[in-house]
mmCIF file of C-alpha atoms in Angstrom:
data_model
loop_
_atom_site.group_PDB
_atom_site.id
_atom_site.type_symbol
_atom_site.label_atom_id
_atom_site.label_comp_id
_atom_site.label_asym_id
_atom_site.label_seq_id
_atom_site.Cartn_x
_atom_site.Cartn_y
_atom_site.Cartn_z
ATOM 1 C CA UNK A 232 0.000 0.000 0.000
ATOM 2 C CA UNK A 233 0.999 3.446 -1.328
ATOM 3 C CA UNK A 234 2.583 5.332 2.185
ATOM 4 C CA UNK A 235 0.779 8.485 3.046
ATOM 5 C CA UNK A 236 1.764 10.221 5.989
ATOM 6 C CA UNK A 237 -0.568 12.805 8.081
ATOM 7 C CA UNK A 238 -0.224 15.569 10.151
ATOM 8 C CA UNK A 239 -3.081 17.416 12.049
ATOM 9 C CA UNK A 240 -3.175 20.942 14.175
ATOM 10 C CA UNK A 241 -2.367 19.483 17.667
ATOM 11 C CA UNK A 242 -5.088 19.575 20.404
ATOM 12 C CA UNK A 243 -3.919 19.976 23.100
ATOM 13 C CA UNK A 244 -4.044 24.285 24.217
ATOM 14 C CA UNK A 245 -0.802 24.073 25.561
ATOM 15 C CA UNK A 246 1.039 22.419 22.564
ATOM 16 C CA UNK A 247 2.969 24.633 19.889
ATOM 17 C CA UNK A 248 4.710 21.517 18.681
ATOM 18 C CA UNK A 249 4.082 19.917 15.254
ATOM 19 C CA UNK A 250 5.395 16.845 14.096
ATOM 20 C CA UNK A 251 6.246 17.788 10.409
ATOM 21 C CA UNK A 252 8.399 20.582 9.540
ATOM 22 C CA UNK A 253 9.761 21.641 6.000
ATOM 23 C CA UNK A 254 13.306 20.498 5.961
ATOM 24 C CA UNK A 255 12.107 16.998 7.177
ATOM 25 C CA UNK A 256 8.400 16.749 4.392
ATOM 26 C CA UNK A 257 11.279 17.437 1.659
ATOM 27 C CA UNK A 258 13.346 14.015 2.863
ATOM 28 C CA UNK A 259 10.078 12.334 2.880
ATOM 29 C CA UNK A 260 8.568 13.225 -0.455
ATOM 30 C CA UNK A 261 12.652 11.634 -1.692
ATOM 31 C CA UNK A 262 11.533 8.277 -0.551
ATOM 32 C CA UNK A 263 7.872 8.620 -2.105
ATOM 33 C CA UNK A 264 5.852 9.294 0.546
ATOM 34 C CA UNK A 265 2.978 11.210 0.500
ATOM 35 C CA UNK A 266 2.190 14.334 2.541
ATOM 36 C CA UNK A 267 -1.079 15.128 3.899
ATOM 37 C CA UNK A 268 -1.630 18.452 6.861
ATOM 38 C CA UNK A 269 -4.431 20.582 8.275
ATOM 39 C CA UNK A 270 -3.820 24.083 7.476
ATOM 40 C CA UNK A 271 -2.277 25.999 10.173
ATOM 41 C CA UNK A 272 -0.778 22.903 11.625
ATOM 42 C CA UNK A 273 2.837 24.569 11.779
ATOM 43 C CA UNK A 274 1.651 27.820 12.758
ATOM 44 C CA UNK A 275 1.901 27.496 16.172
ATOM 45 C CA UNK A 276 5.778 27.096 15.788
ATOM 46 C CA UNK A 277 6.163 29.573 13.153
ATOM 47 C CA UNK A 278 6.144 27.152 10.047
ATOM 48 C CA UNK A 279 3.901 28.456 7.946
ATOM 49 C CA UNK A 280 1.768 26.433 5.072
ATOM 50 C CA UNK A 281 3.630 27.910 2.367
ATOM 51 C CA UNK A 282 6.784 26.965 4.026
ATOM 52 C CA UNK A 283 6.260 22.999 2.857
ATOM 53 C CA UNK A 284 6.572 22.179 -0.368
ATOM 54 C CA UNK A 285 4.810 18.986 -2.381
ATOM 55 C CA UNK A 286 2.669 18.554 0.444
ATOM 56 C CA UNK A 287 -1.185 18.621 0.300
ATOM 57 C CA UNK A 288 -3.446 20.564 2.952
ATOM 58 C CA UNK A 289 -6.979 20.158 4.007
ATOM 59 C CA UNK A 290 -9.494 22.314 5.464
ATOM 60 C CA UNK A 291 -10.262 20.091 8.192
ATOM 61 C CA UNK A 292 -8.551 17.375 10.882
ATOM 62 C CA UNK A 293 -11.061 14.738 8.914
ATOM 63 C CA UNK A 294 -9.859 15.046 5.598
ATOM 64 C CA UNK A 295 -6.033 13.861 6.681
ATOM 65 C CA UNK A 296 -7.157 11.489 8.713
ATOM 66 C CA UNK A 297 -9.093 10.023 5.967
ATOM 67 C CA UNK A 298 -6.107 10.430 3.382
ATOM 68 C CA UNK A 299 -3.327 9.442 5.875
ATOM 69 C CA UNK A 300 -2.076 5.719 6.308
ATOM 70 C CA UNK A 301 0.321 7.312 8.994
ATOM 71 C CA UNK A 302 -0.762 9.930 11.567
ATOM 72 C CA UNK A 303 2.403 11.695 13.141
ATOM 73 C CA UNK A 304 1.281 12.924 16.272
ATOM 74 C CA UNK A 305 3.346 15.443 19.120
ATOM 75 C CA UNK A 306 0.680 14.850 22.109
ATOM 76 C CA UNK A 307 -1.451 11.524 22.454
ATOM 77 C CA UNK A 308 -4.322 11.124 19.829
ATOM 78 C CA UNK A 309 -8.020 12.190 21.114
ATOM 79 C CA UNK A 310 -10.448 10.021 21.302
ATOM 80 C CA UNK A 311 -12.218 11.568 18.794
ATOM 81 C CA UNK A 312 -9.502 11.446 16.410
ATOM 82 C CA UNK A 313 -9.051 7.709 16.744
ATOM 83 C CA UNK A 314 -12.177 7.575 16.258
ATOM 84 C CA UNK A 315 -12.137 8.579 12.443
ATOM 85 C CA UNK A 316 -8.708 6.689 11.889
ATOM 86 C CA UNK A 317 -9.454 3.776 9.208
ATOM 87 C CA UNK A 318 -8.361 0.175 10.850
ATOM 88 C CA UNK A 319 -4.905 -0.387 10.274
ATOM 89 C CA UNK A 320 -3.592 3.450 10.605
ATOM 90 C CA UNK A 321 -0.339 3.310 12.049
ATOM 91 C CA UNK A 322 -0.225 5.970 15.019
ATOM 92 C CA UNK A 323 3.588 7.159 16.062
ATOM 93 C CA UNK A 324 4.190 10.070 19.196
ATOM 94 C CA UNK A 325 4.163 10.441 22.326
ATOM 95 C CA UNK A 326 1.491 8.219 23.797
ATOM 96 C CA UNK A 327 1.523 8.841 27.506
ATOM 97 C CA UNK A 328 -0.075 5.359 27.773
ATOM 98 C CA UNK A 329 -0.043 4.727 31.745
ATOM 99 C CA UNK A 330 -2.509 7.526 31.237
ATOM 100 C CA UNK A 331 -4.156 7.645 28.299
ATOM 101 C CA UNK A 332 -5.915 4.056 29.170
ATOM 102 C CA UNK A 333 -9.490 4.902 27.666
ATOM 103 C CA UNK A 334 -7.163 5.728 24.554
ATOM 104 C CA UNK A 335 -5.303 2.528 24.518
ATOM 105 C CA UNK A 336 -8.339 0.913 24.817
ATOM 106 C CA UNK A 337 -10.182 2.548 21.898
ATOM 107 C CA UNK A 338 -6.486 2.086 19.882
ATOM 108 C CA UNK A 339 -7.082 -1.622 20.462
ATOM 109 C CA UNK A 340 -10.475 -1.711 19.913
ATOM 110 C CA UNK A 341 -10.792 0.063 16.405
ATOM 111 C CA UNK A 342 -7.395 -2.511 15.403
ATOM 112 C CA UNK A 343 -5.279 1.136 15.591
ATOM 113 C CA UNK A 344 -1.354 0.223 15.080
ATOM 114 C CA UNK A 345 0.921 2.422 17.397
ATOM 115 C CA UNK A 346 4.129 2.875 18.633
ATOM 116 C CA UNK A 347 5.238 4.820 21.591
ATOM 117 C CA UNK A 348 8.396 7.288 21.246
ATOM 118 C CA UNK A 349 8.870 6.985 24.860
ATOM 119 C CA UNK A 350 8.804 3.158 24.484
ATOM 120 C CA UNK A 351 12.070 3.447 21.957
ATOM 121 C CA UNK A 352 14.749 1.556 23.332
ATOM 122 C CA UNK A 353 17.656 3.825 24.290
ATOM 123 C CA UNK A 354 20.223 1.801 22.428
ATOM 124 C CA UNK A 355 22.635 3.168 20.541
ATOM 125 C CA UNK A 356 21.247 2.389 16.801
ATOM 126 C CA UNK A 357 18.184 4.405 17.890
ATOM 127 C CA UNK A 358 20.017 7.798 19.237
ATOM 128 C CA UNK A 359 18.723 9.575 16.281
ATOM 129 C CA UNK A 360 15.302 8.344 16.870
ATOM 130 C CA UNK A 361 15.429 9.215 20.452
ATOM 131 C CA UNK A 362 12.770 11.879 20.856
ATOM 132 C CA UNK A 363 12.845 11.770 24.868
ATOM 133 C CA UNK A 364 16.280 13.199 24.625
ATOM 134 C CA UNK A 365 15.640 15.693 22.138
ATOM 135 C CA UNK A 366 13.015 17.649 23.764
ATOM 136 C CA UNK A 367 14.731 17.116 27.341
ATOM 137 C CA UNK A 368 17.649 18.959 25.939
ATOM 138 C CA UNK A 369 14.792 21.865 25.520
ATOM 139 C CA UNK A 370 13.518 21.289 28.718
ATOM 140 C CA UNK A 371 16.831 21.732 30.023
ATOM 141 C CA UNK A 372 18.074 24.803 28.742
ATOM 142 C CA UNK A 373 14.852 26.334 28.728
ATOM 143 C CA UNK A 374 14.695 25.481 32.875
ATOM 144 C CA UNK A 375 18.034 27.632 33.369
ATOM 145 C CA UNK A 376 17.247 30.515 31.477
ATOM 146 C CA UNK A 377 13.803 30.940 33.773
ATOM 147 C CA UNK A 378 15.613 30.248 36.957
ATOM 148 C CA UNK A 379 18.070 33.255 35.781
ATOM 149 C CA UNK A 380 14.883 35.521 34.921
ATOM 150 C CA UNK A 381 13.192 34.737 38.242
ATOM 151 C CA UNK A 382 16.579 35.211 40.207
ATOM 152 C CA UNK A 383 16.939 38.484 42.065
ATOM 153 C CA UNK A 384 20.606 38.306 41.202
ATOM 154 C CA UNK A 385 23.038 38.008 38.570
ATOM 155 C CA UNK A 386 23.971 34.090 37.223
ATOM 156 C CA UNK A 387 27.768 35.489 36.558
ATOM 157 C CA UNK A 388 30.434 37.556 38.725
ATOM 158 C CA UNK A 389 30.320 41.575 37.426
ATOM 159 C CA UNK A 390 33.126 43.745 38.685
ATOM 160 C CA UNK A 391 32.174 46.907 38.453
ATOM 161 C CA UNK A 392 32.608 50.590 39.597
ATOM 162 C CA UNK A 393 30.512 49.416 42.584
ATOM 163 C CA UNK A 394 32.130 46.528 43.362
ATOM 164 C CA UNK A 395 31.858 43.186 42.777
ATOM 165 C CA UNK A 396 28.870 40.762 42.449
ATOM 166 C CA UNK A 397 29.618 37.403 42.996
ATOM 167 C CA UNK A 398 28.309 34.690 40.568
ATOM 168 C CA UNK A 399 24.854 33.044 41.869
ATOM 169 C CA UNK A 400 25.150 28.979 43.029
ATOM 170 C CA UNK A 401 23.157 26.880 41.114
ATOM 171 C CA UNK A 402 22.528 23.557 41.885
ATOM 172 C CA UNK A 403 20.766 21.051 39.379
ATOM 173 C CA UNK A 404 19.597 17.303 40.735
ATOM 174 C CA UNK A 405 19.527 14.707 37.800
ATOM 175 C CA UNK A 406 21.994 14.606 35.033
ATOM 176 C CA UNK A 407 19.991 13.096 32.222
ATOM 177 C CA UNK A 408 19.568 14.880 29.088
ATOM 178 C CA UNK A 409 17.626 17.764 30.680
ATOM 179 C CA UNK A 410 20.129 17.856 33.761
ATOM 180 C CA UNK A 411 22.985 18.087 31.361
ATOM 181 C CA UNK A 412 21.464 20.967 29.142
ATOM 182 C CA UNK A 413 20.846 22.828 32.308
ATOM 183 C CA UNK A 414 24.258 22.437 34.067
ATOM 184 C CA UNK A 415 26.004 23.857 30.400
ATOM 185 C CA UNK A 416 23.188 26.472 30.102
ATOM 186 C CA UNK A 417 23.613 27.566 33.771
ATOM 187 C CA UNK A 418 27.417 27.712 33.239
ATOM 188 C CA UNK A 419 27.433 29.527 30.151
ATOM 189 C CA UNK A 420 25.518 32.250 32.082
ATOM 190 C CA UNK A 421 28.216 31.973 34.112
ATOM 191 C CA UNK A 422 26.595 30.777 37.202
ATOM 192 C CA UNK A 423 28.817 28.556 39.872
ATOM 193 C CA UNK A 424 26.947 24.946 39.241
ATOM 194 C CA UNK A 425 26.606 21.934 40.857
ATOM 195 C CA UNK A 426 24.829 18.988 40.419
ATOM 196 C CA UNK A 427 24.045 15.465 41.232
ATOM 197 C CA UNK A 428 22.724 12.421 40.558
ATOM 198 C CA UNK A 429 22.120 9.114 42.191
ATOM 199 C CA UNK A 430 24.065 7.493 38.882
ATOM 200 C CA UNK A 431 27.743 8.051 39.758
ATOM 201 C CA UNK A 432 28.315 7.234 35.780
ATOM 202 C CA UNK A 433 27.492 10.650 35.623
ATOM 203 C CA UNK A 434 30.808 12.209 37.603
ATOM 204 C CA UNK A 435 32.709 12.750 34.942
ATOM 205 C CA UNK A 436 29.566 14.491 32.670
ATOM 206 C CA UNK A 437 28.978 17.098 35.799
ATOM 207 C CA UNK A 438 32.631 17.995 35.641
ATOM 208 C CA UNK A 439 33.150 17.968 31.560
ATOM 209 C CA UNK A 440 30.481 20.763 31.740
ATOM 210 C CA UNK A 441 32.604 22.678 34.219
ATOM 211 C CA UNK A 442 29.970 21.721 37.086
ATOM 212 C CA UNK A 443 31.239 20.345 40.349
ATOM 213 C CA UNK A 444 29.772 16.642 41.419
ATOM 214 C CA UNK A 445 27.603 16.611 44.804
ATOM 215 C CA UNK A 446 29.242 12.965 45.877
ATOM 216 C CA UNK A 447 26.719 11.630 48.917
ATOM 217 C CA UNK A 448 28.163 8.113 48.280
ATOM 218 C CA UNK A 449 24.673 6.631 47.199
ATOM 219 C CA UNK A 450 24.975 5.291 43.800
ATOM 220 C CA UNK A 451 22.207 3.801 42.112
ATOM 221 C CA UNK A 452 22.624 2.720 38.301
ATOM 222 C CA UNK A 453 19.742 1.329 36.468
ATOM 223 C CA UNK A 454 19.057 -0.113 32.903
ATOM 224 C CA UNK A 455 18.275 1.296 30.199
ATOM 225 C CA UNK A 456 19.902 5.044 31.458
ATOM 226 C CA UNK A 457 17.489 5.275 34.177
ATOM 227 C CA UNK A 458 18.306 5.274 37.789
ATOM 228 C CA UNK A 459 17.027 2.046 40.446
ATOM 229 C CA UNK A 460 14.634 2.855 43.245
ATOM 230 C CA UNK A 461 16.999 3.922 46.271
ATOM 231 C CA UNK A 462 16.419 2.043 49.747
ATOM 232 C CA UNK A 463 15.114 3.930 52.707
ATOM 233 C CA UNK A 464 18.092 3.884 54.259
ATOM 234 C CA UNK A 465 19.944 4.937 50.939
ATOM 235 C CA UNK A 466 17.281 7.994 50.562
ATOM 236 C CA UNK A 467 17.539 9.151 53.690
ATOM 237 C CA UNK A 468 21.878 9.447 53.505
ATOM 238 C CA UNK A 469 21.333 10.995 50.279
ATOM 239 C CA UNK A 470 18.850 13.716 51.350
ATOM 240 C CA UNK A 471 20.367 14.805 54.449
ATOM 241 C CA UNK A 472 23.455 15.887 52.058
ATOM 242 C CA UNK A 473 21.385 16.913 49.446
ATOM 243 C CA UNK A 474 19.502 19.774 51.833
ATOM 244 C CA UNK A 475 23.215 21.106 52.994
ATOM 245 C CA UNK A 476 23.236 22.265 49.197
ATOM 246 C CA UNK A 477 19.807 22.931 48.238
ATOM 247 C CA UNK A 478 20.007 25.335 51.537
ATOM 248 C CA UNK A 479 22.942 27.041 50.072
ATOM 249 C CA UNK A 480 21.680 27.235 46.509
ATOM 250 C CA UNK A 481 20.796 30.486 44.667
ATOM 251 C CA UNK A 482 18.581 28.167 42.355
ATOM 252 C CA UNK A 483 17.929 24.688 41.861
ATOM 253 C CA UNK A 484 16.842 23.035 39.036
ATOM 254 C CA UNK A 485 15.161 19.478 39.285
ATOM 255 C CA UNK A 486 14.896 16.992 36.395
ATOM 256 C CA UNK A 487 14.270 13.729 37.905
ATOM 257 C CA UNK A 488 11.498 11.730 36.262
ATOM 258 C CA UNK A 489 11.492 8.243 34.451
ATOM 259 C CA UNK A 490 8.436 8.034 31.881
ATOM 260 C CA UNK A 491 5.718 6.145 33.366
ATOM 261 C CA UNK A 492 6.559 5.980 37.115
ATOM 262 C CA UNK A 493 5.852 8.275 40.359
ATOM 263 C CA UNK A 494 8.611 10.706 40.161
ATOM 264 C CA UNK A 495 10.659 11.262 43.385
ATOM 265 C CA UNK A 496 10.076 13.743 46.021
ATOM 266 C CA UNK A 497 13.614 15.266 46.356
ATOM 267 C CA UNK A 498 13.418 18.728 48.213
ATOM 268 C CA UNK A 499 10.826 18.485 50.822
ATOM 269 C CA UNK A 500 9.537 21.408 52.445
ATOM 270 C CA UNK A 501 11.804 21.647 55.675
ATOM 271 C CA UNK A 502 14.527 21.928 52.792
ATOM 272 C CA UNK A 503 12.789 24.772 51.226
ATOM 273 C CA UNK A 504 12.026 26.571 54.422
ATOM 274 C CA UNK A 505 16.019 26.238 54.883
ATOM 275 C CA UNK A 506 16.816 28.283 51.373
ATOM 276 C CA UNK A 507 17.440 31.499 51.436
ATOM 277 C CA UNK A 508 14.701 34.391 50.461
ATOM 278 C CA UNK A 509 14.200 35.259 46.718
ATOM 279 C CA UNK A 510 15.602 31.869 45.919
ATOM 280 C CA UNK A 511 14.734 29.522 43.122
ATOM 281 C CA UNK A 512 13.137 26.245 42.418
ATOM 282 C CA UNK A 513 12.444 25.231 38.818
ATOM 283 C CA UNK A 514 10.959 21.862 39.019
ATOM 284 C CA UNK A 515 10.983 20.248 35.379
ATOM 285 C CA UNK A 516 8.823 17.579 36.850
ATOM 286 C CA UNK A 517 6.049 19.231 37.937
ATOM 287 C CA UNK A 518 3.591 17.700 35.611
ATOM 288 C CA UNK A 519 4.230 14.101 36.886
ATOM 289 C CA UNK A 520 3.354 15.440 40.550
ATOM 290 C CA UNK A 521 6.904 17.514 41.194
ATOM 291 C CA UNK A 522 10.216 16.550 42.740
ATOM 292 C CA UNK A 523 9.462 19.386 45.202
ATOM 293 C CA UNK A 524 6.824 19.158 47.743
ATOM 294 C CA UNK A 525 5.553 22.346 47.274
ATOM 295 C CA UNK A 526 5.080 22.436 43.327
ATOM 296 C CA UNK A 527 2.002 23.208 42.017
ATOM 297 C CA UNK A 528 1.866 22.245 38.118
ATOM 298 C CA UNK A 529 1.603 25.020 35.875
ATOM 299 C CA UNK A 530 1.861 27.699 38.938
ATOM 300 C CA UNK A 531 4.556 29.787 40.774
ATOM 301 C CA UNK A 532 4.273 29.352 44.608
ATOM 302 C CA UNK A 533 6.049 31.865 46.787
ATOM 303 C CA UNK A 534 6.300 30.506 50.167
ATOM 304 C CA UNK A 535 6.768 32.604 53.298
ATOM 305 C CA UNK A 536 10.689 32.865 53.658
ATOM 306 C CA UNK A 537 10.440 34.138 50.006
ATOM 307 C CA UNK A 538 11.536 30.679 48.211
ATOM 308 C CA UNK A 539 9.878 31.287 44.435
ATOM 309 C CA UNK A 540 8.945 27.767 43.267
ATOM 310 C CA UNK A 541 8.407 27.157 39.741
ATOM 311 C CA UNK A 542 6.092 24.434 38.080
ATOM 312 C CA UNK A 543 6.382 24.713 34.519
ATOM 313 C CA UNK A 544 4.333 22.732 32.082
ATOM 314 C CA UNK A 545 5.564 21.404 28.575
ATOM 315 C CA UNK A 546 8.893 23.815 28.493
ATOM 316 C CA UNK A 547 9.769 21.949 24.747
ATOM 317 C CA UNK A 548 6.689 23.930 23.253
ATOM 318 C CA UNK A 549 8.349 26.957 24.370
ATOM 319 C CA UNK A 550 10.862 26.491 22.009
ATOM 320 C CA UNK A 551 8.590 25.071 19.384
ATOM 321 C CA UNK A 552 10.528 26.142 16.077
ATOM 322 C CA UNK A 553 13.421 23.872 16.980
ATOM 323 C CA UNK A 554 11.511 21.218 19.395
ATOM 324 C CA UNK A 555 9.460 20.756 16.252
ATOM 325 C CA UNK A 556 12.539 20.583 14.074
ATOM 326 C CA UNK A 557 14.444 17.939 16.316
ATOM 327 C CA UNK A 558 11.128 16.082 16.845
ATOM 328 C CA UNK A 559 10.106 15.561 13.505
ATOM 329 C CA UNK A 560 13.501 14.777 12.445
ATOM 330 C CA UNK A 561 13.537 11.635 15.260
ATOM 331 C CA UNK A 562 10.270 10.922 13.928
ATOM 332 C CA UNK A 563 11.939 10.634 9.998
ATOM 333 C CA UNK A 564 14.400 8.464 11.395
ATOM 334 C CA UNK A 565 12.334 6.195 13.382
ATOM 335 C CA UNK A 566 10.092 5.587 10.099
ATOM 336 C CA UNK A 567 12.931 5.501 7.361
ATOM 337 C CA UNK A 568 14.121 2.176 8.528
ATOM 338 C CA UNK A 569 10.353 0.785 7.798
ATOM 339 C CA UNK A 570 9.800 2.703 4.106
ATOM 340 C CA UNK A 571 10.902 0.401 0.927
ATOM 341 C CA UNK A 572 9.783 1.689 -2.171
ATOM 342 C CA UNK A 573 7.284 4.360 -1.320
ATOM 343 C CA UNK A 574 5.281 1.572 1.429
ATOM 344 C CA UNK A 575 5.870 0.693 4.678
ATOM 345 C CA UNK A 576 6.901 -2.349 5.627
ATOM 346 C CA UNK A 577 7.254 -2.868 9.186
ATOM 347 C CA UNK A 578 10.067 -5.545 10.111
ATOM 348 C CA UNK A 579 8.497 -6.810 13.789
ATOM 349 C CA UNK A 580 12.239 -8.389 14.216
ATOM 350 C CA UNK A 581 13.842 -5.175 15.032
ATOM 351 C CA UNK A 582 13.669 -4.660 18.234
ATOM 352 C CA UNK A 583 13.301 -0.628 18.070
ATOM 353 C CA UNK A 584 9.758 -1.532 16.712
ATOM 354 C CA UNK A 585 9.344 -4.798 18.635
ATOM 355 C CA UNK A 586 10.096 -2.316 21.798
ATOM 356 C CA UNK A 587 7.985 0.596 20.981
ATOM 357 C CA UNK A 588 4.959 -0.396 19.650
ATOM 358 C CA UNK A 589 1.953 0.084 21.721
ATOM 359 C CA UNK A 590 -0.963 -1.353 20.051
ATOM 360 C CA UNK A 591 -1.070 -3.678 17.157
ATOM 361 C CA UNK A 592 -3.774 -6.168 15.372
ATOM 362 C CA UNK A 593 -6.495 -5.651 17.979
ATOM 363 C CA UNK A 594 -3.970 -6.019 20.816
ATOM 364 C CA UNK A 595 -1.949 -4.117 23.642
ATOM 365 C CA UNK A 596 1.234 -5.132 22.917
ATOM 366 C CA UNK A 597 3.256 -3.136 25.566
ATOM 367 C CA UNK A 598 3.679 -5.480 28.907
ATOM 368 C CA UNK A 599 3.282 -2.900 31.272
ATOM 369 C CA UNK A 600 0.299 -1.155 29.632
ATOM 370 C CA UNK A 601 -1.290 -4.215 29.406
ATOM 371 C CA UNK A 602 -1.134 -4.757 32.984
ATOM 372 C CA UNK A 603 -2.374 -1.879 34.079
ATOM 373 C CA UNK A 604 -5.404 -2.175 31.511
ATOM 374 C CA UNK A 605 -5.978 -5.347 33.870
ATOM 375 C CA UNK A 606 -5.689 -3.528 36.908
ATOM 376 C CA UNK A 607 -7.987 -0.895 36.089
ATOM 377 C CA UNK A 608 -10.925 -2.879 35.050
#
């Protein structure tokens, strides 16, 4: 079957993102795909129709669906638009299955294939396909340059006729992508950094970046670049170092979350009540319930010694030109492995799809999702 690939206006009133962007139609329409959109579906990101060439737009969210034998999606489908996919549309984004259940049920139901881009394995074939990592290097950068703007005081030193002003301490817990992006954001502000994270893999990143390594002696690798769950008794020697910094911290910049999983409460608020007033907190985690006590998604809490706490939702779509451009690009490359001749032909050996895929023939095919389908009946 000819291979014609779709791309609506996202839903979601939060999301600038789009899936498709110029550069990355024109390396489709090479391997003879075609290109269906809904006007306006770049707009949001500053990509406007005119912008993509050899591609054909519709009036309405309908007519790609209808035309499309691949839907490219930023956010999770709605229900609605699953609803008007033809059996056998292939779905790819990020599905948020643990919960998006009624979705994963209806993608099952109506025979929906779909793959997960949270679900790609983190392997080093699939880098380039590795949208988590993309748009956490957003997330990252974007969470250092709004703990600067909500800082009462300069990130770098400034000698000046009126003295000098000493460079403000940042301190960023989790080096993963975001972590990372943050710590060489912060520093090229010229803010004194450190940072830490349970993985002590990560030493020699914190310090390549010019950051200095908060060593509690708790390490805690995990597979698949993710961290293990810490004992209690590991937690509790970890925190009780961790607070002597956050207390002395100008800003601090959380990024620990694992997709699908309770995120951990790191900075509690006895540890915030410790900070100093007109502080920070920029808590990149905020929409999987915050590794702060105190964040409220989406809101900035000032507490009463004057600690600013930040909750940000979806940071990527505040840099939606080059989100979108990284995004779509991971997208390209997840998909150009499956394209022969214009079609797609799906090898189920390959373990990036084997891994990834959600839903497939009338079944969940994701162990954990299925599980918790059973759990929530």
């Amino acid at each position: 079957m000819p291979l014609s690939v779709g791309v609506l206006k996202e839903a979601f009133a939060h999301e600038a993102r789009v899936a498709l962007t110029p550069d990355v139609a024109a390396k489709f329409v090479e391997q003879g795909v075609a290109l269906h959109m809904e006007r306006g579906a770049g707009e949001r990101s500053h990509f406007r129709d005119d912008s993509f060439k050899s591609v054909q737009f519709h009036s309405s969210a309908s007519g790609v669906l209808a035309a499309s034998t691949v839907l490219l999606k930023v956010q999770p489908p709605t229900l609605a638009e699953v609803d008007t996919l033809p059996s056998g549309t292939v779905v790819v984004g990020f599905m948020q299955p643990h919960v998006q259940l009624d979705m994963v049920r209806r993608l099952r139901d109506r025979k929906i294939t779909s793959f997960a881009v949270e679900l790609i394995p983190r392997i080093s074939r699939a880098q380039s396909m590795d949208a988590l990592s993309s748009q956490a290097a957003a997330a990252g950068y974007k969470a250092a340059l709004l703990a600067a703007n909500a800082l009462d005081k300069f990130f770098p030193m400034l000698t000046t006729a009126a003295g000098t002003i000493r460079p403000a301490q940042v301190l960023v817990i989790g080096a993963g992508v975001a972590g990372l992006q943050a710590i060489a954001t912060a520093r090229r502000l010229g803010a004194i950094v450190e940072a830490y994270d349970v993985r002590a893999a990560t030493k020699e990143q914190i310090q390549s970046l010019g950051a200095k390594f908060v060593d509690t002696g708790v390490a805690a690798e995990g597979t698949g670049g993710y961290a293990r769950e810490l004992t209690a008794e590991e937690k509790a020697k970890q925190q009780e170092i961790l607070d002597r910094h956050i207390a002395k911290a100008d800003a601090v910049i959380t990024t620990a979350a694992i997709p699908g999983r309770t995120v951990p409460r790191i900075i509690s608020k006895q540890a915030v009540a410790a900070m100093g007033a007109g502080a920070v907190i920029v808590d990149l985690a905020a929409e999987s319930g915050g590794n702060c006590e105190l964040t409220v998604p989406g809101e900035t809490v000032v507490t009463p010694n004057g600690v600013k706490i930040l909750g940000p939702r979806n940071l990527p779509s505040e840099l939606a030109r080059h989100s979108s451009q990284m995004y779509a690009r991971n997208l390209l490359n997840f998909l150009a492995p499956a394209i022969k001749t214009g079609a797609l032909a799906i090898d189920w050996q390959d373990e990036v799809f084997a891994q990834s895929v959600l839903t497939h023939d009338g079944q969940v095919r994701h162990a954990g999702t299925a599980k918790l389908l059973e759990t929530a009946r």
